[in-house]
Amino acid sequence: DNNFTLELADEAATLAFGAALSKAIVPNLTIYLHGDLGAGKTTLVRGLLHGLGFTGKVKSPTYTLVEPYESIEAAQGLLNLYHFDLYRFNDEEEWESAGFRDYFNAASVCLIEWPEKAEHILPTPDIDIYFEIKPDGRNVRLVGHSLPAEVCVKNIKE
Ligand code: ADP
Ligand code: MG
């Protein structure tokens, strides 16, 4: 099975889901994060990075477009994680000149907020994660599209 839905009652639940994801991920993964402003996308990345053992501050890359976290010593081995927020992205040439394409490689995990803003140039996702704001918390749906994604989903469910 390649998908599931979860109810996240509060911020702690979103961080815990990120931590669960950190145990399940494998390198060479592109993850799209969908959902309105304030839905919890950055919170999930924060939980994931903390789960990988990163102890620094995780800030939203709204103005810089990407925040790199390189040479993280995860249980899976050395990882490069790139956190994109493309909300303000509007210059397709910047994608090439900034070297963003190189961030998608066999040793990296790329998490992308607002992938809709660059859908013609982004690599296709291995995993889509959809956040929905509810009166009481968030619903999150994860859909896997590739073999590595299936491995990841299986790891989370175990
Ligand atoms: P986004 O990156 O999607 O714009 P953020 O993660 O920056 O959203 O902000 C989400 C906001 O919602 C934060 O204030 C966070 O504390 C809160 N939040 C995160 N997860 C939940 C949840 N499951 N239920 C309620 N509030 C949440
Ligand atoms: Mg965000």
GROMACS .gro file of N, CA and C and ligand atoms in nm:
model
  502
    1ASP      N    1   0.084  -0.120   0.000
    1ASP     CA    2   0.000   0.000   0.000
    1ASP      C    3   0.088   0.125   0.000
    2ASN      N    4   0.043   0.229  -0.065
    2ASN     CA    5   0.133   0.343  -0.084
    2ASN      C    6   0.079   0.473  -0.025
    3ASN      N    7  -0.023   0.466   0.057
    3ASN     CA    8  -0.074   0.591   0.113
    3ASN      C    9  -0.145   0.570   0.246
    4PHE      N   10  -0.154   0.678   0.323
    4PHE     CA   11  -0.232   0.674   0.447
    4PHE      C   12  -0.269   0.815   0.489
    5THR      N   13  -0.366   0.825   0.581
    5THR     CA   14  -0.412   0.953   0.634
    5THR      C   15  -0.401   0.948   0.785
    6LEU      N   16  -0.362   1.064   0.843
    6LEU     CA   17  -0.347   1.073   0.989
    6LEU      C   18  -0.417   1.199   1.039
    7GLU      N   19  -0.466   1.194   1.161
    7GLU     CA   20  -0.514   1.316   1.227
    7GLU      C   21  -0.406   1.360   1.324
    8LEU      N   22  -0.365   1.486   1.310
    8LEU     CA   23  -0.262   1.542   1.399
    8LEU      C   24  -0.331   1.646   1.488
    9ALA      N   25  -0.346   1.615   1.615
    9ALA     CA   26  -0.428   1.697   1.704
    9ALA      C   27  -0.365   1.831   1.738
   10ASP      N   28  -0.233   1.834   1.742
   10ASP     CA   29  -0.165   1.958   1.781
   10ASP      C   30  -0.024   1.963   1.722
   11GLU      N   31   0.047   2.071   1.750
   11GLU     CA   32   0.182   2.087   1.695
   11GLU      C   33   0.272   1.970   1.733
   12ALA      N   34   0.259   1.921   1.856
   12ALA     CA   35   0.344   1.809   1.900
   12ALA      C   36   0.321   1.686   1.811
   13ALA      N   37   0.197   1.667   1.768
   13ALA     CA   38   0.166   1.551   1.682
   13ALA      C   39   0.232   1.568   1.544
   14THR      N   40   0.236   1.691   1.494
   14THR     CA   41   0.302   1.716   1.366
   14THR      C   42   0.453   1.691   1.378
   15LEU      N   43   0.512   1.738   1.488
   15LEU     CA   44   0.655   1.713   1.511
   15LEU      C   45   0.682   1.563   1.523
   16ALA      N   46   0.592   1.491   1.590
   16ALA     CA   47   0.609   1.346   1.608
   16ALA      C   48   0.597   1.274   1.473
   17PHE      N   49   0.509   1.323   1.387
   17PHE     CA   50   0.498   1.262   1.253
   17PHE      C   51   0.627   1.287   1.175
   18GLY      N   52   0.683   1.405   1.189
   18GLY     CA   53   0.812   1.435   1.125
   18GLY      C   54   0.921   1.342   1.176
   19ALA      N   55   0.920   1.317   1.307
   19ALA     CA   56   1.019   1.227   1.366
   19ALA      C   57   1.001   1.085   1.313
   20ALA      N   58   0.875   1.041   1.299
   20ALA     CA   59   0.847   0.908   1.244
   20ALA      C   60   0.898   0.899   1.100
   21LEU      N   61   0.877   1.006   1.026
   21LEU     CA   62   0.922   1.011   0.887
   21LEU      C   63   1.076   1.004   0.881
   22SER      N   64   1.141   1.066   0.979
   22SER     CA   65   1.288   1.067   0.979
   22SER      C   66   1.346   0.927   0.994
   23LYS      N   67   1.273   0.840   1.064
   23LYS     CA   68   1.320   0.701   1.080
   23LYS      C   69   1.295   0.622   0.953
   24ALA      N   70   1.202   0.667   0.872
   24ALA     CA   71   1.159   0.589   0.755
   24ALA      C   72   1.226   0.630   0.625
   25ILE      N   73   1.278   0.753   0.620
   25ILE     CA   74   1.326   0.802   0.490
   25ILE      C   75   1.455   0.733   0.446
   26VAL      N   76   1.472   0.732   0.317
   26VAL     CA   77   1.593   0.681   0.253
   26VAL      C   78   1.643   0.795   0.164
   27PRO      N   79   1.773   0.795   0.131
   27PRO     CA   80   1.822   0.901   0.042
   27PRO      C   81   1.761   0.890  -0.097
   28ASN      N   82   1.782   0.995  -0.177
   28ASN     CA   83   1.731   1.001  -0.313
   28ASN      C   84   1.579   1.010  -0.315
   29LEU      N   85   1.528   1.104  -0.236
   29LEU     CA   86   1.384   1.118  -0.219
   29LEU      C   87   1.344   1.264  -0.240
   30THR      N   88   1.240   1.284  -0.317
   30THR     CA   89   1.181   1.416  -0.336
   30THR      C   90   1.041   1.414  -0.277
   31ILE      N   91   1.018   1.503  -0.180
   31ILE     CA   92   0.890   1.505  -0.109
   31ILE      C   93   0.825   1.642  -0.128
   32TYR      N   94   0.706   1.644  -0.186
   32TYR     CA   95   0.629   1.767  -0.200
   32TYR      C   96   0.541   1.784  -0.076
   33LEU      N   97   0.538   1.906  -0.022
   33LEU     CA   98   0.453   1.937   0.094
   33LEU      C   99   0.345   2.035   0.048
   34HIS      N  100   0.220   1.991   0.050
   34HIS     CA  101   0.108   2.073   0.004
   34HIS      C  102   0.024   2.120   0.122
   35GLY      N  103  -0.030   2.240   0.109
   35GLY     CA  104  -0.121   2.289   0.214
   35GLY      C  105  -0.108   2.439   0.229
   36ASP      N  106  -0.213   2.500   0.282
   36ASP     CA  107  -0.219   2.646   0.296
   36ASP      C  108  -0.111   2.698   0.391
   37LEU      N  109  -0.094   2.828   0.390
   37LEU     CA  110  -0.006   2.894   0.488
   37LEU      C  111  -0.050   2.855   0.629
   38GLY      N  112   0.045   2.817   0.710
   38GLY     CA  113   0.012   2.782   0.848
   38GLY      C  114  -0.042   2.641   0.866
   39ALA      N  115  -0.035   2.560   0.760
   39ALA     CA  116  -0.091   2.425   0.769
   39ALA      C  117  -0.002   2.329   0.849
   40GLY      N  118   0.129   2.361   0.855
   40GLY     CA  119   0.218   2.275   0.934
   40GLY      C  120   0.333   2.214   0.854
   41LYS      N  121   0.356   2.263   0.731
   41LYS     CA  122   0.460   2.206   0.645
   41LYS      C  123   0.599   2.224   0.707
   42THR      N  124   0.628   2.347   0.750
   42THR     CA  125   0.760   2.374   0.810
   42THR      C  126   0.774   2.301   0.943
   43THR      N  127   0.665   2.292   1.017
   43THR     CA  128   0.667   2.219   1.145
   43THR      C  129   0.706   2.073   1.122
   44LEU      N  130   0.653   2.014   1.015
   44LEU     CA  131   0.687   1.875   0.983
   44LEU      C  132   0.837   1.861   0.953
   45VAL      N  133   0.891   1.954   0.876
   45VAL     CA  134   1.035   1.949   0.842
   45VAL      C  135   1.118   1.963   0.969
   46ARG      N  136   1.072   2.049   1.060
   46ARG     CA  137   1.143   2.068   1.188
   46ARG      C  138   1.146   1.935   1.265
   47GLY      N  139   1.033   1.868   1.272
   47GLY     CA  140   1.025   1.738   1.343
   47GLY      C  141   1.114   1.634   1.276
   48LEU      N  142   1.117   1.638   1.143
   48LEU     CA  143   1.198   1.542   1.068
   48LEU      C  144   1.347   1.565   1.095
   49LEU      N  145   1.388   1.693   1.090
   49LEU     CA  146   1.530   1.724   1.113
   49LEU      C  147   1.571   1.690   1.257
   50HIS      N  148   1.485   1.721   1.352
   50HIS     CA  149   1.517   1.687   1.491
   50HIS      C  150   1.526   1.535   1.507
   51GLY      N  151   1.438   1.464   1.436
   51GLY     CA  152   1.441   1.317   1.439
   51GLY      C  153   1.570   1.261   1.380
   52LEU      N  154   1.630   1.335   1.286
   52LEU     CA  155   1.757   1.291   1.225
   52LEU      C  156   1.876   1.328   1.313
   53GLY      N  157   1.849   1.401   1.422
   53GLY     CA  158   1.956   1.437   1.514
   53GLY      C  159   2.008   1.578   1.498
   54PHE      N  160   1.947   1.656   1.409
   54PHE     CA  161   1.990   1.795   1.392
   54PHE      C  162   1.939   1.877   1.510
   55THR      N  163   2.031   1.949   1.576
   55THR     CA  164   1.992   2.018   1.699
   55THR      C  165   1.980   2.170   1.681
   56GLY      N  166   2.015   2.218   1.562
   56GLY     CA  167   2.010   2.363   1.539
   56GLY      C  168   1.869   2.413   1.514
   57LYS      N  169   1.864   2.540   1.479
   57LYS     CA  170   1.736   2.604   1.452
   57LYS      C  171   1.689   2.570   1.310
   58VAL      N  172   1.563   2.540   1.297
   58VAL     CA  173   1.505   2.514   1.165
   58VAL      C  174   1.414   2.630   1.130
   59LYS      N  175   1.462   2.715   1.037
   59LYS     CA  176   1.382   2.832   1.003
   59LYS      C  177   1.319   2.815   0.867
   60SER      N  178   1.216   2.891   0.843
   60SER     CA  179   1.145   2.882   0.716
   60SER      C  180   1.223   2.953   0.606
   61PRO      N  181   1.253   2.885   0.496
   61PRO     CA  182   1.332   2.948   0.388
   61PRO      C  183   1.246   3.030   0.291
   62THR      N  184   1.154   3.106   0.345
   62THR     CA  185   1.061   3.181   0.260
   62THR      C  186   1.133   3.280   0.170
   63TYR      N  187   1.237   3.346   0.220
   63TYR     CA  188   1.306   3.447   0.142
   63TYR      C  189   1.427   3.394   0.068
   64THR      N  190   1.488   3.289   0.122
   64THR     CA  191   1.610   3.234   0.061
   64THR      C  192   1.576   3.122  -0.038
   65LEU      N  193   1.451   3.078  -0.039
   65LEU     CA  194   1.400   2.969  -0.123
   65LEU      C  195   1.444   2.831  -0.076
   66VAL      N  196   1.569   2.819  -0.029
   66VAL     CA  197   1.613   2.688   0.018
   66VAL      C  198   1.703   2.702   0.139
   67GLU      N  199   1.692   2.610   0.230
   67GLU     CA  200   1.781   2.601   0.346
   67GLU      C  201   1.849   2.464   0.340
   68PRO      N  202   1.983   2.463   0.325
   68PRO     CA  203   2.051   2.333   0.318
   68PRO      C  204   2.091   2.282   0.456
   69TYR      N  205   2.079   2.153   0.474
   69TYR     CA  206   2.127   2.085   0.595
   69TYR      C  207   2.216   1.972   0.544
   70GLU      N  208   2.348   1.995   0.542
   70GLU     CA  209   2.437   1.901   0.475
   70GLU      C  210   2.514   1.815   0.573
   71SER      N  211   2.548   1.696   0.527
   71SER     CA  212   2.627   1.600   0.607
   71SER      C  213   2.564   1.570   0.742
   72ILE      N  214   2.434   1.549   0.744
   72ILE     CA  215   2.367   1.506   0.867
   72ILE      C  216   2.399   1.359   0.890
   73GLU      N  217   2.444   1.327   1.009
   73GLU     CA  218   2.477   1.187   1.040
   73GLU      C  219   2.352   1.116   1.089
   74ALA      N  220   2.273   1.068   0.995
   74ALA     CA  221   2.149   0.998   1.027
   74ALA      C  222   2.178   0.849   1.040
   75ALA      N  223   2.082   0.776   1.098
   75ALA     CA  224   2.096   0.630   1.109
   75ALA      C  225   2.114   0.568   0.970
   76GLN      N  226   2.056   0.634   0.870
   76GLN     CA  227   2.063   0.585   0.731
   76GLN      C  228   2.199   0.613   0.668
   77GLY      N  229   2.287   0.684   0.740
   77GLY     CA  230   2.415   0.725   0.681
   77GLY      C  231   2.419   0.876   0.666
   78LEU      N  232   2.521   0.926   0.599
   78LEU     CA  233   2.533   1.070   0.580
   78LEU      C  234   2.429   1.119   0.481
   79LEU      N  235   2.355   1.221   0.519
   79LEU     CA  236   2.246   1.272   0.436
   79LEU      C  237   2.262   1.420   0.412
   80ASN      N  238   2.224   1.463   0.293
   80ASN     CA  239   2.204   1.605   0.268
   80ASN      C  240   2.055   1.628   0.255
   81LEU      N  241   2.003   1.719   0.336
   81LEU     CA  242   1.860   1.750   0.329
   81LEU      C  243   1.844   1.895   0.284
   82TYR      N  244   1.758   1.916   0.187
   82TYR     CA  245   1.732   2.051   0.137
   82TYR      C  246   1.585   2.083   0.155
   83HIS      N  247   1.561   2.193   0.226
   83HIS     CA  248   1.424   2.236   0.256
   83HIS      C  249   1.392   2.358   0.171
   84PHE      N  250   1.306   2.339   0.073
   84PHE     CA  251   1.265   2.449  -0.015
   84PHE      C  252   1.132   2.507   0.030
   85ASP      N  253   1.119   2.639   0.016
   85ASP     CA  254   0.988   2.705   0.026
   85ASP      C  255   0.977   2.794  -0.097
   86LEU      N  256   0.896   2.753  -0.192
   86LEU     CA  257   0.890   2.821  -0.322
   86LEU      C  258   0.775   2.919  -0.331
   87TYR      N  259   0.721   2.959  -0.216
   87TYR     CA  260   0.607   3.051  -0.216
   87TYR      C  261   0.636   3.177  -0.297
   88ARG      N  262   0.760   3.228  -0.286
   88ARG     CA  263   0.798   3.352  -0.354
   88ARG      C  264   0.877   3.326  -0.482
   89PHE      N  265   0.884   3.202  -0.524
   89PHE     CA  266   0.962   3.169  -0.643
   89PHE      C  267   0.889   3.216  -0.769
   90ASN      N  268   0.960   3.291  -0.856
   90ASN     CA  269   0.894   3.334  -0.980
   90ASN      C  270   0.991   3.350  -1.096
   91ASP      N  271   1.116   3.306  -1.079
   91ASP     CA  272   1.216   3.327  -1.182
   91ASP      C  273   1.279   3.192  -1.219
   92GLU      N  274   1.231   3.135  -1.329
   92GLU     CA  275   1.276   3.001  -1.364
   92GLU      C  276   1.426   2.996  -1.394
   93GLU      N  277   1.483   3.109  -1.439
   93GLU     CA  278   1.627   3.110  -1.467
   93GLU      C  279   1.707   3.101  -1.338
   94GLU      N  280   1.649   3.151  -1.231
   94GLU     CA  281   1.717   3.145  -1.101
   94GLU      C  282   1.737   2.998  -1.061
   95TRP      N  283   1.646   2.915  -1.102
   95TRP     CA  284   1.657   2.773  -1.067
   95TRP      C  285   1.789   2.716  -1.117
   96GLU      N  286   1.823   2.749  -1.243
   96GLU     CA  287   1.948   2.701  -1.302
   96GLU      C  288   2.067   2.774  -1.243
   97SER      N  289   2.059   2.908  -1.238
   97SER     CA  290   2.177   2.985  -1.196
   97SER      C  291   2.212   2.958  -1.050
   98ALA      N  292   2.112   2.931  -0.968
   98ALA     CA  293   2.139   2.904  -0.826
   98ALA      C  294   2.183   2.760  -0.803
   99GLY      N  295   2.178   2.679  -0.908
   99GLY     CA  296   2.224   2.541  -0.896
   99GLY      C  297   2.128   2.450  -0.822
  100PHE      N  298   2.002   2.488  -0.816
  100PHE     CA  299   1.905   2.409  -0.740
  100PHE      C  300   1.892   2.267  -0.794
  101ARG      N  301   1.911   2.254  -0.925
  101ARG     CA  302   1.895   2.121  -0.984
  101ARG      C  303   1.989   2.019  -0.920
  102ASP      N  304   2.112   2.067  -0.886
  102ASP     CA  305   2.213   1.976  -0.830
  102ASP      C  306   2.175   1.925  -0.691
  103TYR      N  307   2.080   1.993  -0.626
  103TYR     CA  308   2.040   1.950  -0.493
  103TYR      C  309   1.962   1.818  -0.496
  104PHE      N  310   1.911   1.785  -0.615
  104PHE     CA  311   1.835   1.660  -0.628
  104PHE      C  312   1.929   1.552  -0.675
  105ASN      N  313   1.979   1.472  -0.582
  105ASN     CA  314   2.076   1.369  -0.619
  105ASN      C  315   2.063   1.248  -0.527
  106ALA      N  316   2.147   1.148  -0.552
  106ALA     CA  317   2.132   1.019  -0.486
  106ALA      C  318   2.157   1.024  -0.336
  107ALA      N  319   2.224   1.131  -0.288
  107ALA     CA  320   2.255   1.140  -0.146
  107ALA      C  321   2.163   1.236  -0.072
  108SER      N  322   2.062   1.287  -0.142
  108SER     CA  323   1.983   1.394  -0.080
  108SER      C  324   1.837   1.357  -0.059
  109VAL      N  325   1.779   1.428   0.037
  109VAL     CA  326   1.634   1.428   0.055
  109VAL      C  327   1.590   1.572   0.037
  110CYS      N  328   1.500   1.597  -0.057
  110CYS     CA  329   1.450   1.732  -0.082
  110CYS      C  330   1.305   1.741  -0.041
  111LEU      N  331   1.276   1.838   0.046
  111LEU     CA  332   1.139   1.864   0.091
  111LEU      C  333   1.098   2.000   0.037
  112ILE      N  334   0.983   2.007  -0.030
  112ILE     CA  335   0.948   2.127  -0.103
  112ILE      C  336   0.810   2.178  -0.066
  113GLU      N  337   0.809   2.297  -0.002
  113GLU     CA  338   0.682   2.365   0.022
  113GLU      C  339   0.647   2.446  -0.102
  114TRP      N  340   0.521   2.452  -0.137
  114TRP     CA  341   0.471   2.525  -0.254
  114TRP      C  342   0.533   2.476  -0.385
  115PRO      N  343   0.535   2.344  -0.410
  115PRO     CA  344   0.590   2.293  -0.536
  115PRO      C  345   0.510   2.343  -0.657
  116GLU      N  346   0.384   2.382  -0.634
  116GLU     CA  347   0.298   2.432  -0.742
  116GLU      C  348   0.360   2.554  -0.811
  117LYS      N  349   0.446   2.626  -0.738
  117LYS     CA  350   0.505   2.748  -0.793
  117LYS      C  351   0.617   2.719  -0.893
  118ALA      N  352   0.659   2.594  -0.901
  118ALA     CA  353   0.769   2.560  -0.993
  118ALA      C  354   0.745   2.425  -1.058
  119GLU      N  355   0.619   2.399  -1.089
  119GLU     CA  356   0.586   2.262  -1.129
  119GLU      C  357   0.651   2.219  -1.261
  120HIS      N  358   0.689   2.315  -1.345
  120HIS     CA  359   0.747   2.276  -1.474
  120HIS      C  360   0.894   2.241  -1.464
  121ILE      N  361   0.961   2.283  -1.359
  121ILE     CA  362   1.105   2.258  -1.350
  121ILE      C  363   1.143   2.160  -1.239
  122LEU      N  364   1.052   2.135  -1.147
  122LEU     CA  365   1.085   2.044  -1.038
  122LEU      C  366   1.087   1.899  -1.085
  123PRO      N  367   1.175   1.818  -1.028
  123PRO     CA  368   1.164   1.674  -1.048
  123PRO      C  369   1.029   1.625  -0.992
  124THR      N  370   0.976   1.520  -1.049
  124THR     CA  371   0.848   1.467  -0.998
  124THR      C  372   0.870   1.411  -0.857
  125PRO      N  373   0.766   1.412  -0.775
  125PRO     CA  374   0.783   1.369  -0.636
  125PRO      C  375   0.781   1.217  -0.619
  126ASP      N  376   0.858   1.168  -0.522
  126ASP     CA  377   0.843   1.030  -0.476
  126ASP      C  378   0.726   1.021  -0.380
  127ILE      N  379   0.707   1.131  -0.303
  127ILE     CA  380   0.602   1.133  -0.202
  127ILE      C  381   0.533   1.269  -0.205
  128ASP      N  382   0.400   1.268  -0.203
  128ASP     CA  383   0.322   1.389  -0.181
  128ASP      C  384   0.264   1.383  -0.040
  129ILE      N  385   0.277   1.494   0.033
  129ILE     CA  386   0.213   1.502   0.165
  129ILE      C  387   0.118   1.621   0.162
  130TYR      N  388  -0.009   1.596   0.191
  130TYR     CA  389  -0.113   1.699   0.186
  130TYR      C  390  -0.159   1.732   0.327
  131PHE      N  391  -0.152   1.861   0.363
  131PHE     CA  392  -0.202   1.907   0.494
  131PHE      C  393  -0.336   1.976   0.475
  132GLU      N  394  -0.427   1.947   0.565
  132GLU     CA  395  -0.557   2.014   0.564
  132GLU      C  396  -0.582   2.070   0.703
  133ILE      N  397  -0.615   2.200   0.708
  133ILE     CA  398  -0.640   2.264   0.837
  133ILE      C  399  -0.782   2.230   0.883
  134LYS      N  400  -0.794   2.177   1.003
  134LYS     CA  401  -0.923   2.140   1.061
  134LYS      C  402  -0.949   2.231   1.181
  135PRO      N  403  -1.075   2.244   1.226
  135PRO     CA  404  -1.102   2.327   1.343
  135PRO      C  405  -1.016   2.284   1.462
  136ASP      N  406  -0.990   2.154   1.468
  136ASP     CA  407  -0.914   2.101   1.580
  136ASP      C  408  -0.793   2.024   1.528
  137GLY      N  409  -0.690   2.094   1.486
  137GLY     CA  410  -0.569   2.027   1.439
  137GLY      C  411  -0.557   2.021   1.288
  138ARG      N  412  -0.493   1.915   1.241
  138ARG     CA  413  -0.466   1.903   1.097
  138ARG      C  414  -0.492   1.759   1.054
  139ASN      N  415  -0.538   1.742   0.932
  139ASN     CA  416  -0.535   1.610   0.870
  139ASN      C  417  -0.418   1.608   0.774
  140VAL      N  418  -0.347   1.497   0.771
  140VAL     CA  419  -0.235   1.485   0.680
  140VAL      C  420  -0.250   1.355   0.602
  141ARG      N  421  -0.227   1.365   0.471
  141ARG     CA  422  -0.237   1.248   0.384
  141ARG      C  423  -0.105   1.232   0.310
  142LEU      N  424  -0.050   1.113   0.314
  142LEU     CA  425   0.077   1.086   0.246
  142LEU      C  426   0.051   0.988   0.132
  143VAL      N  427   0.103   1.022   0.014
  143VAL     CA  428   0.087   0.936  -0.103
  143VAL      C  429   0.224   0.910  -0.164
  144GLY      N  430   0.261   0.783  -0.178
  144GLY     CA  431   0.389   0.746  -0.237
  144GLY      C  432   0.373   0.710  -0.384
  145HIS      N  433   0.477   0.741  -0.464
  145HIS     CA  434   0.467   0.718  -0.608
  145HIS      C  435   0.580   0.632  -0.663
  146SER      N  436   0.675   0.593  -0.579
  146SER     CA  437   0.792   0.521  -0.632
  146SER      C  438   0.827   0.407  -0.536
  147LEU      N  439   0.920   0.324  -0.580
  147LEU     CA  440   0.962   0.213  -0.494
  147LEU      C  441   1.024   0.262  -0.363
  148PRO      N  442   1.117   0.359  -0.368
  148PRO     CA  443   1.168   0.412  -0.240
  148PRO      C  444   1.058   0.468  -0.151
  149ALA      N  445   0.957   0.528  -0.214
  149ALA     CA  446   0.844   0.581  -0.136
  149ALA      C  447   0.768   0.468  -0.068
  150GLU      N  448   0.752   0.357  -0.139
  150GLU     CA  449   0.681   0.243  -0.081
  150GLU      C  450   0.757   0.187   0.039
  151VAL      N  451   0.890   0.183   0.026
  151VAL     CA  452   0.974   0.139   0.138
  151VAL      C  453   0.951   0.230   0.258
  152CYS      N  454   0.948   0.360   0.229
  152CYS     CA  455   0.928   0.461   0.331
  152CYS      C  456   0.792   0.445   0.401
  153VAL      N  457   0.687   0.427   0.322
  153VAL     CA  458   0.552   0.409   0.378
  153VAL      C  459   0.547   0.284   0.465
  154LYS      N  460   0.610   0.177   0.416
  154LYS     CA  461   0.612   0.052   0.492
  154LYS      C  462   0.685   0.074   0.625
  155ASN      N  463   0.798   0.145   0.621
  155ASN     CA  464   0.874   0.174   0.743
  155ASN      C  465   0.790   0.252   0.843
  156ILE      N  466   0.712   0.348   0.795
  156ILE     CA  467   0.631   0.430   0.886
  156ILE      C  468   0.522   0.346   0.951
  157LYS      N  469   0.464   0.258   0.873
  157LYS     CA  470   0.351   0.180   0.925
  157LYS      C  471   0.395   0.075   1.026
  158GLU      N  472   0.525   0.041   1.025
  158GLU     CA  473   0.571  -0.065   1.115
  158GLU      C  474   0.591  -0.015   1.258
  159ADP     P1  475   0.342   2.618   0.697
  159ADP     O1  476   0.487   2.588   0.682
  159ADP     O2  477   0.253   2.511   0.638
  159ADP     O3  478   0.304   2.754   0.648
  159ADP     P2  479   0.404   2.624   0.979
  159ADP     O4  480   0.453   2.488   1.011
  159ADP     O5  481   0.502   2.732   0.964
  159ADP     O6  482   0.307   2.614   0.852
  159ADP     O7  483   0.301   2.674   1.089
  159ADP     C1  484   0.200   2.594   1.131
  159ADP     C2  485   0.137   2.654   1.252
  159ADP     O8  486   0.038   2.563   1.296
  159ADP     C3  487   0.234   2.672   1.368
  159ADP     O9  488   0.190   2.778   1.448
  159ADP     C4  489   0.220   2.539   1.444
  159ADP    O10  490   0.244   2.554   1.582
  159ADP     C5  491   0.077   2.504   1.418
  159ADP     N1  492   0.057   2.360   1.405
  159ADP     C6  493   0.137   2.267   1.348
  159ADP     N2  494   0.080   2.146   1.351
  159ADP     C7  495  -0.040   2.161   1.410
  159ADP     C8  496  -0.147   2.069   1.441
  159ADP     N3  497  -0.140   1.939   1.408
  159ADP     N4  498  -0.257   2.120   1.502
  159ADP     C9  499  -0.264   2.251   1.531
  159ADP     N5  500  -0.167   2.342   1.507
  159ADP    C10  501  -0.057   2.297   1.445
  160MG      MG  502   0.637   2.695   0.580
   0.00000   0.00000   0.00000
